[in-house]
Tab-separated table of C-alpha atoms in Angstrom:
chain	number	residue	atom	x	y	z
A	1	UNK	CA	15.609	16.422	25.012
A	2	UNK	CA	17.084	14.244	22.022
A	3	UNK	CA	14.167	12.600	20.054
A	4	UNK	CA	14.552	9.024	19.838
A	5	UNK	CA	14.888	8.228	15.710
A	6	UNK	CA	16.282	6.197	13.864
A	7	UNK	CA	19.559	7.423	11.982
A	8	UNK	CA	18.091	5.165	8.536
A	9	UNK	CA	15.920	6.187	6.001
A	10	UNK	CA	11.995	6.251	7.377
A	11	UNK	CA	10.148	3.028	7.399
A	12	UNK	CA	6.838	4.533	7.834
A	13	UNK	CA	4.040	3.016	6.035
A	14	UNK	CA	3.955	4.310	2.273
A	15	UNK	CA	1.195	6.296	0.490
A	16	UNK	CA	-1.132	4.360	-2.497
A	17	UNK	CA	-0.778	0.622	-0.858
A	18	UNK	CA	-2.142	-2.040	-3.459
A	19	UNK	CA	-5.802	-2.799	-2.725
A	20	UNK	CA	-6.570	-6.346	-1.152
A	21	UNK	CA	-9.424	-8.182	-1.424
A	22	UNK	CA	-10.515	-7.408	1.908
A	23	UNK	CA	-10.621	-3.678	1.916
A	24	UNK	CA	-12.720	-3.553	-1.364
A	25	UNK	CA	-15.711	-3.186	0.597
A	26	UNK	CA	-14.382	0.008	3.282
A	27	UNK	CA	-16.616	0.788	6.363
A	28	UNK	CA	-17.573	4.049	7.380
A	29	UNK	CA	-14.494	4.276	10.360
A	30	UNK	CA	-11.942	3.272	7.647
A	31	UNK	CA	-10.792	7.404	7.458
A	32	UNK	CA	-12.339	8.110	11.049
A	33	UNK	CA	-11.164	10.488	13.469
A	34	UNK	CA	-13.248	10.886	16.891
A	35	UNK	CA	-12.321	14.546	17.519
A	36	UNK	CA	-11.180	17.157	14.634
A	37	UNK	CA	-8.036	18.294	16.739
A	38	UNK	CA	-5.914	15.330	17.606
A	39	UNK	CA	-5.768	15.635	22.347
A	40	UNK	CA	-3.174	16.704	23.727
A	41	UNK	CA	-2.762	14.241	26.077
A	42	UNK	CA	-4.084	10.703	27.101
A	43	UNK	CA	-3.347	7.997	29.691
A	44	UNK	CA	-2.455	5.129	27.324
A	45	UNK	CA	-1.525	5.732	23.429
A	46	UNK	CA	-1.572	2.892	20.940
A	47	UNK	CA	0.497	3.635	17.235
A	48	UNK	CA	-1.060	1.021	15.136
A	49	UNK	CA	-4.695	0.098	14.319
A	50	UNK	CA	-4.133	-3.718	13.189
A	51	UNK	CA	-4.771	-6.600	14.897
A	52	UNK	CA	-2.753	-5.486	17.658
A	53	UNK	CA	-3.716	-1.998	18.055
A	54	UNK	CA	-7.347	-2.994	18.077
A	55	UNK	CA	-7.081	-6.020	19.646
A	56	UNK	CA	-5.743	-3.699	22.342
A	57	UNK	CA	-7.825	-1.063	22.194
A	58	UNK	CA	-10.743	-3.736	22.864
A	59	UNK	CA	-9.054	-5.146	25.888
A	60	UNK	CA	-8.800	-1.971	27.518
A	61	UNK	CA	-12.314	-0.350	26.665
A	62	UNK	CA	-14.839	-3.247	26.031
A	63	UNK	CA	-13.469	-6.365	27.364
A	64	UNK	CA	-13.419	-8.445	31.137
A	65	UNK	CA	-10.365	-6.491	31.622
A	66	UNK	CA	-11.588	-2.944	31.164
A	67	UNK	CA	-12.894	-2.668	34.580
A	68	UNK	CA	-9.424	-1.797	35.699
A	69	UNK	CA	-8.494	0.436	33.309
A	70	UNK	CA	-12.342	2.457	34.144
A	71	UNK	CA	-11.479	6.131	33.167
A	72	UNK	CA	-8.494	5.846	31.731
A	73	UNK	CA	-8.102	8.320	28.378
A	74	UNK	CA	-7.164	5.834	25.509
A	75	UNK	CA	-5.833	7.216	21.877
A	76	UNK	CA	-5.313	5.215	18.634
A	77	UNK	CA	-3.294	6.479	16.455
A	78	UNK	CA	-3.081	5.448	12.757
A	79	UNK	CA	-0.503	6.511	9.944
A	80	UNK	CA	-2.952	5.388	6.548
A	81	UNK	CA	-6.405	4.261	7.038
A	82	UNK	CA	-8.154	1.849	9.639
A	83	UNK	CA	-6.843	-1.816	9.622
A	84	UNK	CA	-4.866	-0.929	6.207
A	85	UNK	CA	-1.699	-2.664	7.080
A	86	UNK	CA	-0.948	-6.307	7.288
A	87	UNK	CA	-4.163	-7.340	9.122
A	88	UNK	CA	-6.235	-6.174	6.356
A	89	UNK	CA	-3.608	-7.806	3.507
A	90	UNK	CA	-2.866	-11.395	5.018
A	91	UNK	CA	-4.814	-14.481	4.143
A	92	UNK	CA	-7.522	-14.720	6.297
A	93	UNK	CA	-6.907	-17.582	8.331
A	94	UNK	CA	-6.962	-18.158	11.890
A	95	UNK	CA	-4.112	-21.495	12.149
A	96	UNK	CA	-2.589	-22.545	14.973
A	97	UNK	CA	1.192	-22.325	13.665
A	98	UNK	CA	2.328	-25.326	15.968
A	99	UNK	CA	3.457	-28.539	15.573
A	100	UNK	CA	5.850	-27.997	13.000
A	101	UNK	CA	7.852	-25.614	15.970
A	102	UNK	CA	7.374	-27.818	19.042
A	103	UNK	CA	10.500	-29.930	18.343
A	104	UNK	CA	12.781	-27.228	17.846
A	105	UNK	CA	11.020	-25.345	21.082
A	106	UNK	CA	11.298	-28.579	23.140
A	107	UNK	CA	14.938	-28.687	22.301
A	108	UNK	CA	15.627	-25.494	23.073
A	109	UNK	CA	13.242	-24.171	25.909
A	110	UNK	CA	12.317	-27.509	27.668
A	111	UNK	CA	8.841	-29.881	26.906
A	112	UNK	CA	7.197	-27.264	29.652
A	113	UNK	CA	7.903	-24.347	27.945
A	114	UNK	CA	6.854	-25.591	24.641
A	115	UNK	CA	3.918	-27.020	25.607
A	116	UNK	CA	2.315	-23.716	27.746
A	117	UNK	CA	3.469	-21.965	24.006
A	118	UNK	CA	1.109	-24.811	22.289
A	119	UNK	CA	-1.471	-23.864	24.245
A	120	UNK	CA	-1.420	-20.503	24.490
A	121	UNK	CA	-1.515	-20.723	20.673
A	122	UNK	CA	-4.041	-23.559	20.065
A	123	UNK	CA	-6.406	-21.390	22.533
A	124	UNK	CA	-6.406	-18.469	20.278
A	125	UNK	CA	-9.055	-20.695	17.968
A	126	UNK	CA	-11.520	-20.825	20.545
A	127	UNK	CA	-10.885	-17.404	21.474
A	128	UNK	CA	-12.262	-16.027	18.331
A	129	UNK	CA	-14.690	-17.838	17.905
A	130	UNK	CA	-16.263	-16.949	21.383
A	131	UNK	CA	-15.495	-13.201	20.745
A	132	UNK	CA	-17.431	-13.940	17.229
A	133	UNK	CA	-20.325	-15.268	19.086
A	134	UNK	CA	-20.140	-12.513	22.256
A	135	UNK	CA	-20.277	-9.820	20.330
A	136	UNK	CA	-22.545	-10.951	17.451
A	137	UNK	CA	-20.052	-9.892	14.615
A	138	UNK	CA	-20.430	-10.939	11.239
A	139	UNK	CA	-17.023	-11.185	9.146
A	140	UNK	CA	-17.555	-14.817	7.660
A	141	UNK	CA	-16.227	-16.821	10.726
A	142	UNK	CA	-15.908	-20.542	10.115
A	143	UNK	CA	-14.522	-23.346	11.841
A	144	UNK	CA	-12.322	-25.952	10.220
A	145	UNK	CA	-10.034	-28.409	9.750
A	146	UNK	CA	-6.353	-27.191	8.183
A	147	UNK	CA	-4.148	-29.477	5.810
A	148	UNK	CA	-0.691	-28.928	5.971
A	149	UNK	CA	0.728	-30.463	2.825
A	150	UNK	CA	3.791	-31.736	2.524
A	151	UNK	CA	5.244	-32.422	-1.457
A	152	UNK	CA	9.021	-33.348	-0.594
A	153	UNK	CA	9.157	-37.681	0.971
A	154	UNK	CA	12.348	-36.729	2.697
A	155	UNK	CA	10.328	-33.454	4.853
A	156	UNK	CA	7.311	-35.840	5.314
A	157	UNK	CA	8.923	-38.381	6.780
A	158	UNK	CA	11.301	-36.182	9.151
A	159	UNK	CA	7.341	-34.608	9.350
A	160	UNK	CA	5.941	-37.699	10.713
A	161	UNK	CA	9.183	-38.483	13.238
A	162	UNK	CA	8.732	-35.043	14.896
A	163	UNK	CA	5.064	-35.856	15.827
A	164	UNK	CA	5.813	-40.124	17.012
A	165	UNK	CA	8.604	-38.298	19.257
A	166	UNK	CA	6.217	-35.344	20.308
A	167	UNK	CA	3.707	-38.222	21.184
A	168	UNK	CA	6.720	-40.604	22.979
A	169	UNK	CA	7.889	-37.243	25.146
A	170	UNK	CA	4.491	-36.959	26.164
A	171	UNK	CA	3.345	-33.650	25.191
A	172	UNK	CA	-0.175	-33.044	26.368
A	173	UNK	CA	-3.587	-35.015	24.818
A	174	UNK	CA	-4.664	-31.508	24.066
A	175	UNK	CA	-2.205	-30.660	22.180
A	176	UNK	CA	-1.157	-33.840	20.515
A	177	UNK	CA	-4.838	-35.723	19.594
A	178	UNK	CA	-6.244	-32.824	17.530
A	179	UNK	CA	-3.045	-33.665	15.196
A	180	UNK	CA	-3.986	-36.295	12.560
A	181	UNK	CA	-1.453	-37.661	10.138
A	182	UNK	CA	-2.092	-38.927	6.529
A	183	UNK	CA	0.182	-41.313	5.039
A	184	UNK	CA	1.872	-41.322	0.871
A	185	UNK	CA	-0.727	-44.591	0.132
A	186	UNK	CA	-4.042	-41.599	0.858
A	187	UNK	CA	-2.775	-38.330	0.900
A	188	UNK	CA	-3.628	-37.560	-2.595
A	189	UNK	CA	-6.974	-38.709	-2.106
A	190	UNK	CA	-7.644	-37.383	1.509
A	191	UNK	CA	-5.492	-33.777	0.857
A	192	UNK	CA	-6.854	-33.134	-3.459
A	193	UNK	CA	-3.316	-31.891	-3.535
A	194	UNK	CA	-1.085	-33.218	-6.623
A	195	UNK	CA	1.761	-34.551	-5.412
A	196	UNK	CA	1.223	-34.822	-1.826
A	197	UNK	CA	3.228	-37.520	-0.097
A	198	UNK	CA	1.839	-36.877	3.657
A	199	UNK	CA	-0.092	-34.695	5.909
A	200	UNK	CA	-1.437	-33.493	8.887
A	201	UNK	CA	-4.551	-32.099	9.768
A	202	UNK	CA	-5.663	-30.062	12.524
A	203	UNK	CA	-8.659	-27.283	13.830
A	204	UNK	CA	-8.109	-23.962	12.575
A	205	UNK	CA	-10.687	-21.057	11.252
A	206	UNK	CA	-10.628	-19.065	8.594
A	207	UNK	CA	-12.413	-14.891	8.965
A	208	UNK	CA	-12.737	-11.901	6.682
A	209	UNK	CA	-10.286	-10.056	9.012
A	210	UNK	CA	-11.050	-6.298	7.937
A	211	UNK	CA	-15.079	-6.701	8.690
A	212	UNK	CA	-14.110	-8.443	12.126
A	213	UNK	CA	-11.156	-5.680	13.543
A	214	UNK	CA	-13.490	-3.098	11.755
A	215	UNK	CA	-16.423	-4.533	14.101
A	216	UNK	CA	-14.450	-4.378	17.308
A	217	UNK	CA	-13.206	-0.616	16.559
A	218	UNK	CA	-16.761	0.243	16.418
A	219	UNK	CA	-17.264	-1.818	19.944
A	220	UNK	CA	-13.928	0.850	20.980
A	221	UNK	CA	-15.213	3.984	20.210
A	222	UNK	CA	-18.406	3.216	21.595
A	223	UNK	CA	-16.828	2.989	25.095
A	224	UNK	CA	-14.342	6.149	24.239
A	225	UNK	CA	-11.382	5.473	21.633
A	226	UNK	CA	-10.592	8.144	20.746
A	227	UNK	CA	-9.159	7.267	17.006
A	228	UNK	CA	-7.206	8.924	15.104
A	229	UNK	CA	-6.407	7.886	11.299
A	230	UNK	CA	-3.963	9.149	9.414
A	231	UNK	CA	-1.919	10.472	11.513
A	232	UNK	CA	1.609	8.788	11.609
A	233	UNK	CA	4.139	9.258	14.388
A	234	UNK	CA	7.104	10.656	13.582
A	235	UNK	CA	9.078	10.112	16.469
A	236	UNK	CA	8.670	8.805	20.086
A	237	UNK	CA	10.957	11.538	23.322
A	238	UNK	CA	10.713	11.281	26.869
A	239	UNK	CA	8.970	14.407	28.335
A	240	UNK	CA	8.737	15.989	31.650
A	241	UNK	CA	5.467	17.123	31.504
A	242	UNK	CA	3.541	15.521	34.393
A	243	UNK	CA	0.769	14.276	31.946
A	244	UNK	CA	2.864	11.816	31.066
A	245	UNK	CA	6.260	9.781	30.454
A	246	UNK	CA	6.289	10.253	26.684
A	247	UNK	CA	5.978	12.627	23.797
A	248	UNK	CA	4.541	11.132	20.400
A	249	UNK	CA	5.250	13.701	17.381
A	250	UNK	CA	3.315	13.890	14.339
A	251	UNK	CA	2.653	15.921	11.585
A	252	UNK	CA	-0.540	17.271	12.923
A	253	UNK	CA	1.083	18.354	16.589
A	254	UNK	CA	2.341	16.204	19.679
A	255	UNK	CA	0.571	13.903	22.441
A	256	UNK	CA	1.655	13.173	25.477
A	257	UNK	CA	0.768	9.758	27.265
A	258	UNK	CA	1.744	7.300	30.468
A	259	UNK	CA	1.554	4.635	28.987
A	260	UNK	CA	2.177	3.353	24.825
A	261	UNK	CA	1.975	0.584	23.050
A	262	UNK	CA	3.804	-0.072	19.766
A	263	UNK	CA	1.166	-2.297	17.695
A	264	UNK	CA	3.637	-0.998	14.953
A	265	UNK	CA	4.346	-4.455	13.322
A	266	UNK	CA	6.942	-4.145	10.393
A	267	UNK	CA	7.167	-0.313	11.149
A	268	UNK	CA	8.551	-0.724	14.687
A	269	UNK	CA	11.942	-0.135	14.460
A	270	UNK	CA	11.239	3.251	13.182
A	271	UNK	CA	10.459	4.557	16.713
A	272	UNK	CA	12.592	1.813	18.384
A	273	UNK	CA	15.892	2.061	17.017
A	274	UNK	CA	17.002	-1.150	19.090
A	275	UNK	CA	14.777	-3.099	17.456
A	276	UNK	CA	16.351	-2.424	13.794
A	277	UNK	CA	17.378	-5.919	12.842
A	278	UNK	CA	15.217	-7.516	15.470
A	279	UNK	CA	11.557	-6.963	13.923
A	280	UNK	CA	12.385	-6.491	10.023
A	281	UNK	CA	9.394	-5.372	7.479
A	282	UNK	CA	9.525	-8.116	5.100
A	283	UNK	CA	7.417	-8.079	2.356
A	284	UNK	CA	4.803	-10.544	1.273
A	285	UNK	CA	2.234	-11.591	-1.841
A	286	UNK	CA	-1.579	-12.687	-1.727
A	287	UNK	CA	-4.131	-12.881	-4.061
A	288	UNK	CA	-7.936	-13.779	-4.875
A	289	UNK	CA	-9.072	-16.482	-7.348
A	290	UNK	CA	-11.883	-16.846	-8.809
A	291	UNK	CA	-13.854	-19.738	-11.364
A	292	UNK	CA	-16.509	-18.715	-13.983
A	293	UNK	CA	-20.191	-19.432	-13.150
A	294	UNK	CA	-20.242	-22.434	-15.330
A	295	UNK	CA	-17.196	-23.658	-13.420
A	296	UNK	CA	-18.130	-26.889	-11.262
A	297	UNK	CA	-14.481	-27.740	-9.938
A	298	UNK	CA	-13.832	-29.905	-6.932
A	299	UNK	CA	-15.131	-28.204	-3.301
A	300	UNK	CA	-12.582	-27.247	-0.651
A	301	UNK	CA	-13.468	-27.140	2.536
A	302	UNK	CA	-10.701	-26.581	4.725
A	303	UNK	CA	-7.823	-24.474	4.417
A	304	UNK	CA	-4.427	-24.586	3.721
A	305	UNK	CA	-0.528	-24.442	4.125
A	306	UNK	CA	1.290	-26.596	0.673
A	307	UNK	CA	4.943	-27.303	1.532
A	308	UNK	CA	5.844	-26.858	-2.323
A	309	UNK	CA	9.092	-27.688	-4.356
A	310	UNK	CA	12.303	-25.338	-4.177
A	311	UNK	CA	11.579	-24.245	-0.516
A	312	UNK	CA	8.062	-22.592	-1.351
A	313	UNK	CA	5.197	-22.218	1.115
A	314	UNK	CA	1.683	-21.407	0.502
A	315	UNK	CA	-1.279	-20.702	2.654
A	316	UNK	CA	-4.491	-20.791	1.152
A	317	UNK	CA	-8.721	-20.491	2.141
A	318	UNK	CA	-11.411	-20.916	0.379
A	319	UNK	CA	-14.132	-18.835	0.931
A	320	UNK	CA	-18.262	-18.452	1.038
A	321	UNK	CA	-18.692	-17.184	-2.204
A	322	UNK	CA	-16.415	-19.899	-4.080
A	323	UNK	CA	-13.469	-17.994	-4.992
A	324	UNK	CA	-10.207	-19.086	-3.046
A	325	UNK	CA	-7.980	-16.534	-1.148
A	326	UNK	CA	-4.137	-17.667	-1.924
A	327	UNK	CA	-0.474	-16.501	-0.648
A	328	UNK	CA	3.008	-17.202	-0.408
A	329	UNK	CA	4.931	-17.714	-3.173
A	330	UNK	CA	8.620	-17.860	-1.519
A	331	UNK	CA	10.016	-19.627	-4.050
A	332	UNK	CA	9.440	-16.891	-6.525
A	333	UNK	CA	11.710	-14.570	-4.774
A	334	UNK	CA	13.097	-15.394	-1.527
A	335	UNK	CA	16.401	-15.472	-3.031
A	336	UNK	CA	16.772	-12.380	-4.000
A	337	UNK	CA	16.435	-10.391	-1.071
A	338	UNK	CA	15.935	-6.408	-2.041
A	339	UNK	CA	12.450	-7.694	-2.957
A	340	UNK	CA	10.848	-8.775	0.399
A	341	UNK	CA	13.640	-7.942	3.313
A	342	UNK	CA	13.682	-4.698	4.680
A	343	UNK	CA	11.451	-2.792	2.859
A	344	UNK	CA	8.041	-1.423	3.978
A	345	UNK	CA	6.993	-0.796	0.417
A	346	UNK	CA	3.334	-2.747	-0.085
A	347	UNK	CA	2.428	0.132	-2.888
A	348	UNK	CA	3.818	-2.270	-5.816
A	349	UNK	CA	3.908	-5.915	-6.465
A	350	UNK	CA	6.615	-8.322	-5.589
A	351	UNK	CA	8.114	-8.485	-9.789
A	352	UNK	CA	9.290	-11.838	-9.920
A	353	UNK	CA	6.171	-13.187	-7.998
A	354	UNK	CA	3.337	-11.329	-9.811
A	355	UNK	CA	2.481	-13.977	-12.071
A	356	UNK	CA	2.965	-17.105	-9.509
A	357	UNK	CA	-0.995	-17.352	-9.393
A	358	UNK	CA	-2.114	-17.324	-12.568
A	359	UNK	CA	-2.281	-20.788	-12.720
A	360	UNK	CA	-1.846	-22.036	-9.360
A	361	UNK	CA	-5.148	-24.387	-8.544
A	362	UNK	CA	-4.773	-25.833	-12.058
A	363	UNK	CA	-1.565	-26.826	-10.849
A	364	UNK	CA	-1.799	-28.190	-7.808
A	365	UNK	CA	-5.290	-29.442	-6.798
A	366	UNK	CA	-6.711	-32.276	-8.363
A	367	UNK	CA	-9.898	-31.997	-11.077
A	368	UNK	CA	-9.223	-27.955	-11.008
A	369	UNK	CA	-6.945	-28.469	-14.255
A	370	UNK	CA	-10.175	-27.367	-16.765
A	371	UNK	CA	-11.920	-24.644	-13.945
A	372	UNK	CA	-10.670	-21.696	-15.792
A	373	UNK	CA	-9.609	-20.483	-12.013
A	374	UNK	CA	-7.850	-17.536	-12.707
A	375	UNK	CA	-6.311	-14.373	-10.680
A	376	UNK	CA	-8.833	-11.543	-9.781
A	377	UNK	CA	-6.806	-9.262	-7.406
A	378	UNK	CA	-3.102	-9.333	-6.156
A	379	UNK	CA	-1.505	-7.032	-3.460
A	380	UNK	CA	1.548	-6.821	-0.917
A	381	UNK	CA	1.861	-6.177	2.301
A	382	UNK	CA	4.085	-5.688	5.122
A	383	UNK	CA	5.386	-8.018	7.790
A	384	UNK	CA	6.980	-7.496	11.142
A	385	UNK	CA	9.124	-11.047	10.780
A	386	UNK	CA	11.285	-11.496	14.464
A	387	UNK	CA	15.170	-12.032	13.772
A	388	UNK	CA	14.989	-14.942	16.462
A	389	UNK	CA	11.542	-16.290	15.158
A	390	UNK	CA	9.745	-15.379	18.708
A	391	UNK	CA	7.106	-13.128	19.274
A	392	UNK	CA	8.524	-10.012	21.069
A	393	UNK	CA	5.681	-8.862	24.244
A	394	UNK	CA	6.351	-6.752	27.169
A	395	UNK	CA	7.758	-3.672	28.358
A	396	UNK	CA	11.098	-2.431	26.123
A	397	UNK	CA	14.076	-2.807	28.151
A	398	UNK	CA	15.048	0.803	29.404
A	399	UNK	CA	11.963	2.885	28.211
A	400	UNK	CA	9.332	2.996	31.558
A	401	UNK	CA	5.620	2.718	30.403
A	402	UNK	CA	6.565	1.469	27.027
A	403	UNK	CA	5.089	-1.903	25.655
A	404	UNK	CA	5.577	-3.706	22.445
A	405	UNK	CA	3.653	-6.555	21.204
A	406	UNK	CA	4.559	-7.939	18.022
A	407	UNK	CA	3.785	-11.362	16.715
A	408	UNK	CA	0.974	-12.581	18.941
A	409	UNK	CA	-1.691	-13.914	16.835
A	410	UNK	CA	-4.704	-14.577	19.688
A	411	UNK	CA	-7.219	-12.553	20.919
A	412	UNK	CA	-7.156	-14.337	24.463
A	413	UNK	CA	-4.179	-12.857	25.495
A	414	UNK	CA	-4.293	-11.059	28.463
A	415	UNK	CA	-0.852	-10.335	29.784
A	416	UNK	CA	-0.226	-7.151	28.367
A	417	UNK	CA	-3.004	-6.078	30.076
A	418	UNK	CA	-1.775	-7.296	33.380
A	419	UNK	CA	1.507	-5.957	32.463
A	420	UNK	CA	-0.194	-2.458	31.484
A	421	UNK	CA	-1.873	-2.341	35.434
A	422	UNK	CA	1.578	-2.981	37.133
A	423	UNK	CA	1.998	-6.834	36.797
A	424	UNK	CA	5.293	-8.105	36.365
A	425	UNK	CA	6.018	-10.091	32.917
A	426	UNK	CA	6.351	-14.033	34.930
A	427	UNK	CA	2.382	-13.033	36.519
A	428	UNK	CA	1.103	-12.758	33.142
A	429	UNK	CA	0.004	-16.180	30.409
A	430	UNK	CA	2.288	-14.940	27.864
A	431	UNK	CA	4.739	-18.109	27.086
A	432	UNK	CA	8.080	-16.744	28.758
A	433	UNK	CA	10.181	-17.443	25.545
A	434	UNK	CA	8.059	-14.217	23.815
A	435	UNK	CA	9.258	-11.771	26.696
A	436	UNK	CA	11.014	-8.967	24.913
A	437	UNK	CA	14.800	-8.911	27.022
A	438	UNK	CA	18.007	-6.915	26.467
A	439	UNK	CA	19.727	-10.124	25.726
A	440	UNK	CA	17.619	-10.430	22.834
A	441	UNK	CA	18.004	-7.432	21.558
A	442	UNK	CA	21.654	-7.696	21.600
A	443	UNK	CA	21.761	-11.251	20.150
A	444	UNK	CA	23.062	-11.250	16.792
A	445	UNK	CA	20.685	-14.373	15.855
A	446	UNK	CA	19.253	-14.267	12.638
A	447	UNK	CA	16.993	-16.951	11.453
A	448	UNK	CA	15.962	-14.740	8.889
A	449	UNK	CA	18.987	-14.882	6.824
A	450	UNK	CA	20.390	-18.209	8.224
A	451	UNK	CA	23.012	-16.476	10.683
């Protein structure tokens, strides 16, 4: 049978990734593999041991929902190391990404729609936290409130129309009265952002992600995972062995499973050619900064996105130990495209934006211009950016037994699950705008690039 590839050059994860601030402290499952010989076969294989993978892996072994999947054989299956791809590289926050979407979702999908999206999203807060608590992880969880600073009057102001007309179509209290807005005459003062002309503030979280998906693989294995690190799959065939629908290939033999799920991220489209142009590995920049001891700058206690000059946006956290966990840096080199779009290389950094930290608190917050805050680690990482700006869930149009789940950022999701166990898509709490359809995959909508 013909082995579904892509005709491109591989986009599998790369060898010698830069190190991020997160993974400088490894646990003991970062290399792990729960049997010597990788099985032959399993009931339900996940490719992918970020969020998603182990967010899935959870689901299925440890949490509410694992009663129905009792028994069932489940494999993870990892190309590099344990949470080494972009869970383990992005900024550590846990922000509701919503209110700056809603209008364009309302005009597109209906005040309904965009609203059960709000609060599937706005959820996902709470959701950690509880899991946090549950399962008595430590991984530096805190709750906050998030700034999201805006630099340019003309953005603030169409900023501040969205939200009145978000409040006159009624969107729900729950949504809506967690949103605060900060006028030009304060937002200096309220934000400690130079140059900020308005902003909102909201509840958000910020979470040493590595020590918490690290924590719940341990939960995993407990109850059976059977993982499997570094051991990429090379290509996905249908089989008619009656173990199961699909063969996975790798370098150290095949597997066999009814059921898979692509927690592949950037990578996807590697093993789903008809996703290639629909989930693109883009890459991004983060760093750590840090103060000397005799340092005394300003606190911050919340986190951050900074809507900068020339189309830039930074997110930023500050942590426990004072030193301030910073990324973005669009403006550096969004324009030039063979340095972030389509590439799955994280094992260098992005040139033009290597040195777009060095400085950056001195620059921008208020009474930081003498800390001596400088740059103690920088890395990439990898991306799975939609081509339509939607999450992509559910079964893949023409492949039986095969689930994708890119772009959902909440651990309180539990439609896959449903989906998994025989429920149809429209049964599940997954937002209907994220179901993965043919007629997205044959759109040629690319907000990506503008087109």
């Amino acid at each position: 049978m013909r082995s579904i590839q892509t005709d491109q050059q591989p986009m599998l994860p790369v060898p010698h990734a830069t190190t991020p601030f997160w993974r400088t402290d490894l646990d003991e499952l970062d290399g792990h593999r729960s049997t010597a010989d990788l099985p032959a076969e399993c009931d339900i294989l996940i490719i992918g041991s970020g969020y998603a993978g182990i967010a899935a892996s959870y689901h299925l072994l440890v949490g509410e929902e694992s009663k129905a999947f009792a028994g069932k054989k489940v494999v993870l299956l990892e190309a590099r190391q344990a949470c080494s791809g972009a869970t383990g590289r992005n900024g550590g926050h846990v922000r509701p990404s919503v209110y700056s979407r809603l209008p364009r979702y309302i005009e597109e999908y209906g005040l309904e729609a965009a609203e059960q999206f709000a609060q599937f999203e706005l959820d996902h807060v709470n959701a950690f936290a509880d899991l946090v608590k549950r399962e008595g992880i430590e991984c530096d969880f805190e709750f906050t409130r998030s700034f999201d600073i805006y630099t340019d009057p003309e953005q603030a102001a169409v900023a501040k129309a969205n939200y009145l007309k978000l409040k006159e179509a009624g969107v729900a209290k729950s949504t809506i009265d967690d949103l605060e807005w900060t006028d030009a005459d304060r937002a200096e003062e309220v934000s400690g952002v130079r140059g900020c002309v308005g902003c909102f503030t909201f509840t958000a979280a910020s979470v040493w992600p590595y020590k918490l998906f690290l924590s719940l693989l341990k939960l995993t294995i407990q109850k059976g995972l059977n993982l499997q690190t570094h051991t990429p799959v090379t290509s996905i065939c249908p089989t008619a062995s009656p173990s199961g629908l699909w063969t996975a290939g790798t370098p150290r033999g095949p597997i066999s499973a009814k059921q898979i799920i692509f927690a592949t991220n950037g990578y996807t489209a590697f093993l789903l050619p008809e996703y290639a142009g629909k989930i693109v590995p883009c890459r991004g920049i983060c760093s750590r900064i840090t103060c000397p001891p005799s340092s005394h700058p300003p606190k911050i206690d919340k986190t951050y996105g900074l809507r900068l000059p020339k189309g830039s946006y930074d997110y930023l956290i500050p942590r426990k130990d004072g030193s301030i966990v910073v990324g973005g840096a669009r403006s550096a080199f969004f324009s030039d495209p063979s340095e972030w779009y389509n590439t799955v290389d994280d094992s260098t950094l992005i040139g033009s934006a290597a040195h777009y930290f060095d400085n950056y608190m001195q620059e921008h917050f208020i009474g930081w211009e003498d800390s001596g805050a400088k740059v103690e680690q920088i890395w990439t990482g990898i991306m799975g950016y939609n081509a339509d700006g939607l999450p992509s869930v559910g079964e893949v149009p023409g492949r039986e037994g095969c689930f994708v789940r890119r772009g959902l950022r909440g651990m309180g999701c539990r439609g896959l699950w449903g989906m998994l166990g025989g429920e149809a898509f429209e049964e599940t709490d997954v937002p209907g705008m994220f179901k993965t359809t043919r007629e997205r995959l044959e759109s040629e909508r690319d907000d990506l690039r503008g087109k």
